[in-house]
Coordinates of C-alpha atoms in Angstrom, one line a residue:
X176 CA 5.0 -4.2 -33.5
X177 CA 4.5 -2.5 -30.1
X178 CA 1.2 -3.1 -28.4
X179 CA -0.2 -0.5 -26.0
X180 CA -2.8 -0.6 -23.2
X181 CA -2.9 3.1 -22.4
X182 CA -3.4 4.6 -19.0
X183 CA -6.2 7.2 -18.7
X184 CA -5.6 10.2 -16.5
X185 CA -8.0 12.7 -14.9
X186 CA -7.4 15.6 -12.5
X187 CA -7.6 14.4 -8.9
X188 CA -8.5 15.8 -5.6
X189 CA -6.2 14.1 -3.1
X190 CA -8.4 14.6 -0.1
X191 CA -11.7 13.4 -1.5
X192 CA -9.9 10.8 -3.5
X193 CA -12.3 11.1 -6.4
X194 CA -11.8 12.4 -9.9
X195 CA -13.0 15.9 -10.2
X196 CA -15.9 15.5 -12.7
X197 CA -19.4 16.9 -12.5
X198 CA -20.8 13.4 -12.0
X199 CA -18.4 12.0 -9.4
X200 CA -18.0 14.4 -6.5
X201 CA -17.8 13.7 -2.8
X202 CA -21.2 13.4 -1.3
X203 CA -22.4 13.5 2.3
X204 CA -24.5 10.5 3.4
X205 CA -27.6 12.7 3.3
X206 CA -27.5 12.6 -0.6
X207 CA -30.3 10.8 -2.4
X208 CA -30.2 7.1 -1.9
X209 CA -30.2 6.2 -5.6
X210 CA -27.3 8.5 -6.4
X211 CA -25.5 7.5 -3.2
X212 CA -25.6 3.8 -4.0
X213 CA -24.5 4.5 -7.6
X214 CA -21.4 6.2 -6.5
X215 CA -20.7 4.4 -3.3
X216 CA -17.7 2.4 -4.5
X217 CA -15.8 5.5 -5.7
X218 CA -16.2 7.9 -2.9
X219 CA -15.5 8.6 0.8
X220 CA -18.6 9.0 2.8
X221 CA -18.7 11.6 5.7
X222 CA -21.4 11.5 8.3
X223 CA -21.8 13.7 11.4
X224 CA -18.1 14.7 11.2
X225 CA -16.6 18.0 10.4
X226 CA -13.4 18.4 8.5
X227 CA -10.7 18.3 11.1
X228 CA -9.2 21.7 10.7
X229 CA -10.6 22.3 14.1
X230 CA -8.9 19.2 15.4
X231 CA -5.5 20.1 14.0
X232 CA -3.1 21.8 16.3
X233 CA 0.6 22.6 16.7
X234 CA 1.0 19.7 19.0
X235 CA 2.2 16.3 17.6
X236 CA -0.6 13.9 17.2
X237 CA -0.1 10.4 18.6
X238 CA -1.2 7.3 16.7
X239 CA -1.3 3.7 17.7
X240 CA -1.2 0.9 15.2
X241 CA -1.4 -2.6 16.7
X242 CA -0.1 -5.6 14.8
X243 CA -0.1 -9.4 15.3
X244 CA 0.9 -12.6 13.6
X245 CA -1.2 -12.7 10.5
X246 CA -1.7 -9.0 10.1
X247 CA -2.2 -7.8 6.5
X248 CA 1.3 -6.2 6.0
X249 CA 0.4 -3.8 3.2
X250 CA -2.4 -2.3 5.2
X251 CA -0.2 -1.9 8.3
X252 CA 2.8 -0.5 6.4
X253 CA 0.7 2.0 4.4
X254 CA -1.0 3.2 7.6
X255 CA 2.4 3.6 9.4
X256 CA 4.1 5.3 6.4
X257 CA 1.4 7.7 5.5
X258 CA 0.7 8.9 9.0
X259 CA 4.4 9.4 9.6
X260 CA 4.7 11.4 6.4
X261 CA 2.1 13.6 7.9
X262 CA 4.2 14.2 11.0
X263 CA 2.2 12.0 13.4
X264 CA 4.0 10.2 16.2
X265 CA 3.1 6.6 15.2
X266 CA 3.7 3.7 17.6
X267 CA 3.6 0.2 16.1
X268 CA 2.7 -2.1 19.0
X269 CA 2.8 -5.9 18.9
X270 CA -0.1 -7.6 20.7
X271 CA 2.0 -10.8 20.8
X272 CA 4.6 -11.5 23.4
X273 CA 7.5 -10.4 21.2
X274 CA 8.0 -7.4 18.9
X275 CA 8.7 -9.5 15.8
X276 CA 5.5 -10.5 14.0
X277 CA 5.0 -12.9 11.1
X278 CA 2.5 -11.0 9.0
X279 CA 0.5 -12.5 6.1
X280 CA 2.3 -13.7 3.0
X281 CA 5.6 -14.5 4.8
X282 CA 6.4 -10.9 5.5
X283 CA 8.2 -10.3 8.7
X284 CA 7.9 -7.0 10.6
X285 CA 9.4 -5.7 13.9
X286 CA 7.1 -3.5 16.0
X287 CA 8.3 -0.5 18.1
X288 CA 7.1 -2.0 21.4
X289 CA 4.7 -4.4 23.0
X290 CA 1.1 -3.3 23.5
X291 CA 1.3 -4.5 27.1
X292 CA 3.9 -1.8 27.8
X293 CA 1.7 1.1 26.6
X294 CA -1.8 0.3 27.8
X295 CA -2.0 3.5 29.9
X296 CA -0.9 5.8 27.0
X297 CA -3.3 8.2 25.3
X298 CA -3.5 8.4 21.5
X299 CA -5.3 10.8 19.2
X300 CA -6.0 7.9 16.9
X301 CA -6.0 4.1 17.1
X302 CA -5.9 2.3 13.7
X303 CA -6.5 -1.4 13.3
X304 CA -5.2 -3.2 10.2
X305 CA -6.9 -6.3 8.9
X306 CA -5.6 -9.7 7.8
X307 CA -6.3 -13.2 9.1
X308 CA -5.6 -14.6 11.7
X309 CA -4.3 -11.1 12.8
X310 CA -7.8 -9.6 12.8
X311 CA -9.0 -12.4 15.2
X312 CA -6.0 -11.9 17.4
X313 CA -6.7 -8.1 17.7
X314 CA -10.4 -8.8 18.4
X315 CA -9.4 -11.2 21.3
X316 CA -6.9 -8.8 22.8
X317 CA -8.6 -7.5 25.9
X318 CA -6.1 -4.7 26.6
X319 CA -6.6 -3.4 23.1
X320 CA -10.4 -3.7 23.4
X321 CA -10.2 -1.6 26.6
X322 CA -8.0 1.0 25.0
X323 CA -10.3 1.3 21.9
X324 CA -13.4 1.5 24.1
X325 CA -11.9 4.2 26.3
X326 CA -10.8 6.0 23.1
X327 CA -14.4 6.0 22.0
X328 CA -15.8 7.1 25.4
X329 CA -13.3 10.0 25.5
X330 CA -14.4 11.2 22.0
X331 CA -11.1 10.4 20.2
X332 CA -10.8 8.7 16.8
X333 CA -10.8 5.0 16.2
X334 CA -10.3 3.5 12.7
X335 CA -10.2 0.0 11.2
X336 CA -9.9 -1.6 7.8
X337 CA -10.5 -4.9 6.1
X338 CA -11.9 -7.6 8.5
X339 CA -11.2 -5.4 11.6
X340 CA -14.4 -3.3 11.5
X341 CA -16.6 -6.4 11.6
X342 CA -14.4 -8.6 13.8
X343 CA -13.1 -6.1 16.3
X344 CA -15.3 -2.9 16.3
X345 CA -18.5 -4.8 15.7
X346 CA -17.8 -7.4 18.4
X347 CA -16.9 -4.7 20.8
X348 CA -20.1 -2.8 20.3
X349 CA -18.6 0.3 18.8
X350 CA -20.7 0.4 15.6
X351 CA -24.3 0.4 17.0
X352 CA -26.3 2.9 15.1
X353 CA -23.3 3.8 12.8
X354 CA -22.5 3.4 9.2
X355 CA -19.4 1.3 8.5
X356 CA -17.7 -0.6 5.7
X357 CA -15.2 -3.6 5.6
X358 CA -13.8 -6.3 3.4
X359 CA -16.5 -7.6 1.1
X360 CA -16.7 -11.2 2.6
X361 CA -17.3 -9.7 6.1
X362 CA -20.2 -7.4 5.0
X363 CA -22.8 -9.9 6.2
X364 CA -21.3 -10.0 9.6
X365 CA -20.9 -6.3 9.7
X366 CA -24.6 -5.9 8.9
X367 CA -25.5 -7.5 12.2
X368 CA -23.8 -4.7 14.2
X369 CA -23.9 -1.7 11.9
X370 CA -25.4 -0.1 8.9
X371 CA -23.1 -1.7 6.3
X372 CA -22.2 0.4 3.3
X373 CA -19.9 -0.2 0.4
X374 CA -17.9 3.0 0.5
X375 CA -14.1 2.7 0.0
X376 CA -13.8 4.8 3.2
X377 CA -16.6 5.6 5.6
X378 CA -16.6 8.2 8.3
X379 CA -19.3 8.3 11.0
X380 CA -18.6 10.4 14.0
X381 CA -15.4 9.3 15.5
X382 CA -15.3 6.0 13.7
X383 CA -13.5 5.6 10.3
X384 CA -13.6 2.3 8.4
X385 CA -12.3 1.0 5.1
X386 CA -12.3 -2.1 2.9
X387 CA -8.9 -3.6 2.2
X388 CA -5.4 -3.3 0.8
X389 CA -6.4 -1.3 -2.3
X390 CA -8.3 1.3 -0.2
X391 CA -5.6 1.7 2.5
X392 CA -3.9 4.7 1.0
X393 CA -7.2 6.6 0.7
X394 CA -8.0 5.5 4.2
X395 CA -4.7 6.7 5.6
X396 CA -4.8 10.1 3.8
X397 CA -8.3 10.6 5.1
X398 CA -7.0 10.0 8.7
X399 CA -4.2 12.5 8.1
X400 CA -7.0 14.9 7.2
X401 CA -8.9 14.1 10.3
X402 CA -6.1 14.6 12.9
X403 CA -3.7 16.9 11.1
X404 CA -5.9 18.9 8.8
X405 CA -6.7 19.2 5.1
X406 CA -3.6 21.2 4.2
X407 CA -1.3 18.5 5.6
X408 CA -3.4 15.8 3.8
X409 CA -2.8 17.6 0.5
X410 CA 0.9 17.9 1.2
X411 CA 1.1 14.2 2.0
X412 CA -1.0 12.8 -0.8
X413 CA 0.8 14.6 -3.7
X414 CA 4.1 12.6 -3.6
X415 CA 2.2 9.3 -3.1
X416 CA 1.1 9.4 -6.8
X417 CA -2.3 8.0 -5.9
X418 CA -4.7 6.6 -8.4
X419 CA -6.9 9.1 -10.1
X420 CA -9.7 6.6 -10.5
X421 CA -9.7 4.2 -7.5
X422 CA -11.9 1.2 -8.1
X423 CA -11.6 1.3 -11.9
X424 CA -9.9 -1.6 -13.7
X425 CA -6.1 -1.2 -13.6
X426 CA -4.2 -0.6 -16.8
X427 CA -0.7 -0.8 -18.0
X428 CA 1.2 0.6 -21.0
X429 CA 3.2 -2.0 -22.9
X430 CA 5.7 -1.5 -25.7
X431 CA 7.7 -4.1 -27.7
X432 CA 5.7 -7.0 -26.2
X433 CA 7.5 -10.2 -25.3
X434 CA 6.6 -13.2 -23.3
X435 CA 8.0 -13.5 -19.8
X436 CA 8.8 -17.2 -19.4
X437 CA 9.5 -19.4 -16.4
X438 CA 9.8 -23.1 -15.5
X439 CA 7.3 -24.3 -13.0
X440 CA 7.0 -21.2 -10.7
X441 CA 8.4 -17.7 -11.3
X442 CA 11.6 -17.1 -9.2
X443 CA 11.6 -13.4 -8.2
X444 CA 14.3 -11.5 -6.3
X445 CA 13.3 -8.4 -4.4
X446 CA 16.3 -6.6 -2.8
X447 CA 15.7 -4.3 0.2
X448 CA 18.1 -2.0 2.0
X449 CA 18.0 0.7 4.7
X450 CA 15.9 3.5 3.3
X451 CA 13.9 1.4 0.9
X452 CA 10.3 2.6 0.5
X453 CA 8.3 0.1 2.7
X454 CA 5.0 0.6 0.9
X455 CA 6.5 -0.3 -2.5
X456 CA 8.5 -3.2 -1.2
X457 CA 5.6 -4.8 0.7
X458 CA 3.1 -4.2 -2.1
X459 CA 5.3 -6.2 -4.5
X460 CA 6.1 -9.0 -2.1
X461 CA 2.5 -9.2 -0.9
X462 CA 0.9 -9.4 -4.4
X463 CA 3.4 -11.7 -6.0
X464 CA 3.2 -14.2 -3.1
X465 CA -0.6 -14.1 -3.4
X466 CA 0.0 -15.1 -7.0
X467 CA 2.1 -18.1 -5.7
X468 CA 5.4 -16.8 -7.2
X469 CA 8.5 -17.8 -5.3
X470 CA 9.6 -14.5 -3.9
X471 CA 13.0 -14.1 -2.3
X472 CA 13.5 -10.9 -0.2
X473 CA 17.3 -10.2 0.0
X474 CA 18.8 -7.6 2.3
X475 CA 21.9 -5.6 1.3
X476 CA 24.6 -5.5 4.0
X477 CA 25.2 -7.8 6.9
X478 CA 21.8 -7.8 8.7
X479 CA 18.5 -9.4 7.7
X480 CA 16.7 -6.5 9.4
X481 CA 16.4 -3.2 7.5
X482 CA 15.0 0.1 8.6
X483 CA 12.9 1.4 5.7
X484 CA 12.4 5.0 4.7
X485 CA 9.6 5.7 7.2
X486 CA 11.3 3.7 10.0
X487 CA 9.3 0.5 9.4
X488 CA 11.5 -2.5 10.3
X489 CA 11.3 -5.3 7.8
X490 CA 13.1 -8.6 8.0
X491 CA 14.5 -10.2 4.8
X492 CA 14.6 -13.9 3.9
X493 CA 18.3 -13.9 3.1
X494 CA 21.3 -11.6 2.6
X495 CA 22.1 -10.6 -1.0
X496 CA 25.4 -12.5 -0.7
X497 CA 23.3 -15.7 -0.4
X498 CA 20.7 -14.7 -3.0
X499 CA 23.4 -14.1 -5.6
X500 CA 24.1 -17.8 -5.9
X501 CA 20.7 -18.4 -7.7
X502 CA 19.2 -17.2 -10.9
X503 CA 15.9 -15.4 -11.2
X504 CA 13.1 -15.0 -13.7
X505 CA 12.7 -11.4 -12.5
X506 CA 14.8 -9.0 -10.3
X507 CA 12.7 -6.0 -9.2
X508 CA 13.7 -3.0 -7.0
X509 CA 11.5 -1.0 -4.7
X510 CA 12.2 2.8 -4.5
X511 CA 13.0 5.0 -1.6
X512 CA 15.9 7.5 -1.9
X513 CA 18.2 5.8 0.7
X514 CA 17.5 2.3 -0.6
X515 CA 18.0 3.3 -4.3
X516 CA 21.3 4.9 -3.4
X517 CA 22.3 1.7 -1.6
X518 CA 21.3 -0.4 -4.7
X519 CA 23.3 1.8 -7.0
X520 CA 26.4 1.5 -5.0
X521 CA 26.2 -2.3 -4.6
X522 CA 28.6 -3.8 -7.2
X523 CA 27.1 -7.2 -6.5
X524 CA 23.5 -6.1 -7.2
X525 CA 24.4 -4.0 -10.2
X526 CA 26.3 -7.0 -11.7
X527 CA 23.3 -9.2 -11.2
X528 CA 21.1 -6.7 -12.9
X529 CA 23.4 -6.3 -15.9
X530 CA 23.6 -10.1 -16.3
X531 CA 19.8 -10.2 -16.1
X532 CA 19.4 -7.6 -18.9
X533 CA 22.1 -9.2 -21.0
X534 CA 20.3 -12.5 -20.8
X535 CA 17.1 -10.8 -22.0
X536 CA 15.4 -11.8 -18.6
X537 CA 12.9 -9.4 -17.0
X538 CA 14.1 -6.8 -14.5
X539 CA 12.2 -3.8 -13.1
X540 CA 12.1 -0.9 -10.6
X541 CA 9.8 1.7 -9.2
X542 CA 10.0 5.2 -7.8
X543 CA 13.6 6.5 -7.4
X544 CA 15.3 3.2 -8.6
X545 CA 14.8 3.6 -12.4
X546 CA 16.5 7.0 -12.2
X547 CA 19.1 6.3 -9.6
X548 CA 20.0 2.7 -10.3
X549 CA 19.1 1.7 -13.9
X550 CA 19.9 5.0 -15.7
X551 CA 23.5 5.6 -14.4
X552 CA 24.4 1.9 -15.0
X553 CA 23.1 1.8 -18.6
X554 CA 20.2 -0.5 -17.9
X555 CA 17.7 1.9 -19.7
X556 CA 19.7 2.1 -22.9
X557 CA 17.3 1.8 -25.8
X558 CA 14.4 1.5 -23.4
X559 CA 11.4 3.6 -22.4
X560 CA 10.9 4.1 -18.7
X561 CA 9.1 6.0 -16.0
X562 CA 10.1 6.9 -12.4
X563 CA 9.1 9.0 -9.4
X564 CA 8.0 12.4 -10.9
X565 CA 10.7 14.4 -9.1
X566 CA 13.3 11.9 -10.5
X567 CA 12.3 11.9 -14.1
X568 CA 14.6 14.7 -15.0
X569 CA 17.5 12.2 -14.5
X570 CA 16.1 9.9 -17.3
X571 CA 17.8 10.4 -20.6
X572 CA 14.6 9.5 -22.4
X573 CA 11.6 11.2 -20.9
X574 CA 9.1 10.4 -23.7
X575 CA 6.9 8.0 -21.6
X576 CA 7.3 9.2 -18.1
X577 CA 3.6 10.0 -17.5
X578 CA 2.6 6.4 -17.6
X579 CA 1.8 4.8 -14.2
X580 CA 3.2 1.4 -15.2
X581 CA 5.3 1.0 -18.3
X582 CA 6.5 -2.3 -19.8
X583 CA 9.1 -2.2 -22.5
X584 CA 10.1 -5.7 -23.5
X585 CA 11.7 -7.3 -20.5
X586 CA 11.8 -4.0 -18.5
X587 CA 9.0 -2.8 -16.2
X588 CA 9.1 0.5 -14.4
X589 CA 6.6 2.5 -12.3
X590 CA 6.2 5.8 -10.4
X591 CA 5.8 5.6 -6.7
X592 CA 3.9 4.3 -3.7
X593 CA 0.4 4.9 -5.2
X594 CA 1.3 2.9 -8.3
X595 CA 2.9 0.0 -6.4
X596 CA -0.1 -2.3 -6.4
X597 CA -0.7 -1.7 -10.1
X598 CA 3.0 -2.3 -10.7
X599 CA 2.8 -5.6 -8.9
X600 CA -0.4 -6.6 -10.7
X601 CA 1.3 -5.9 -14.0
X602 CA 4.1 -8.3 -13.1
X603 CA 1.5 -10.9 -12.2
X604 CA -0.1 -10.3 -15.6
X605 CA 3.1 -10.7 -17.5
X606 CA 3.9 -14.0 -15.9
X607 CA 0.3 -15.4 -15.4
X608 CA -1.9 -13.5 -17.8
X609 CA -4.5 -10.7 -17.6
X610 CA -7.2 -12.9 -16.0
X611 CA -4.9 -13.7 -13.0
X612 CA -4.1 -10.0 -12.6
X613 CA -7.7 -9.1 -12.6
X614 CA -8.5 -11.8 -10.0
X615 CA -5.9 -10.4 -7.6
X616 CA -7.0 -6.8 -8.3
X617 CA -10.5 -7.8 -7.2
X618 CA -9.2 -9.6 -4.1
X619 CA -7.1 -6.7 -3.1
X620 CA -9.7 -4.1 -4.0
X621 CA -7.4 -2.3 -6.4

């Protein structure tokens, strides 16, 4: 008998990032303290800062995102992706002595340039990702410190997430007299240099701070609002399929429940290609490696480096030709139009997927890939699935498309960037159990 854990949906305001109910609306920090504290984890605070319609202009906004060895890759990639979706000119700069950085969880990225080459450039926004030891490296980077301080003196926006508000902004003296938030374990340190609050995103003057991986999308859309205006933020947030209830316990829908088995450690293959959706790919890799699964990232084609859908450069572990030699407990595809089309045209990958399905072994996909890869190759026959909303018309069975994460036996599918962390946590749950999934959800602030 099918078992179900149903998703609950509410109408959603993509700018305030809160469900539109009478009891949970965006509040300014001048609200009553008791009500403010009760709602603090589900809202974005604004203090002494007007909506940036007055800031938005016809000129392209320039954004700097510095990265280092040990940067939290999901935070960095979401920031890059979302701001580029908004039309910002985003420069990813390595503070190391090479453009390639080894981010957390074994994820390799390639920056656009070295920070040392652009220290005289002017940006409308500087955004710092978190992660350790990356956050410490950013804090100790004197050229970056000078750029951020000048940014503040000149009245331009600075933003930081996770450990970076406490480690970098706090150490540099930017938070004196301001409200700020950060990753929970750094709140005590933050309290020594700012008024520490538990908002998912906090705006105070020209400083914007946030908490961790699970708040990064809200953080990034908020910054689109600040530099490009509310209309652009609404435009960007819609296709992200963001959570209607950020901070609430994640849920999945499961039909035809079966156990996903493995020997020792789950062996998981994640193919990537030029045009793959970087937020989705990195979310899956990041969360599954946090769970201690053995994740193999395999590039289609002849190069380990791929250029993802928003021009983020990711480096795979192996080529698919090499990965094909092994068997896997799960093969899971990120989305992205170009990437999904590449997957669908790869005879090697399609053959691997068909063998996986025929062997009753788990396989999954998110965003465009269920519709563009699984559907045309018969991998959804007799199965319920979901996909990116604009792609769902390509599914022959659309009866369950509204679910954010859908498991049907050995198949798992999901909708888009904003569901990718839930999707990854559902995979963790299927292999390791609900408790492990909830532990990682708490750690990543999903």
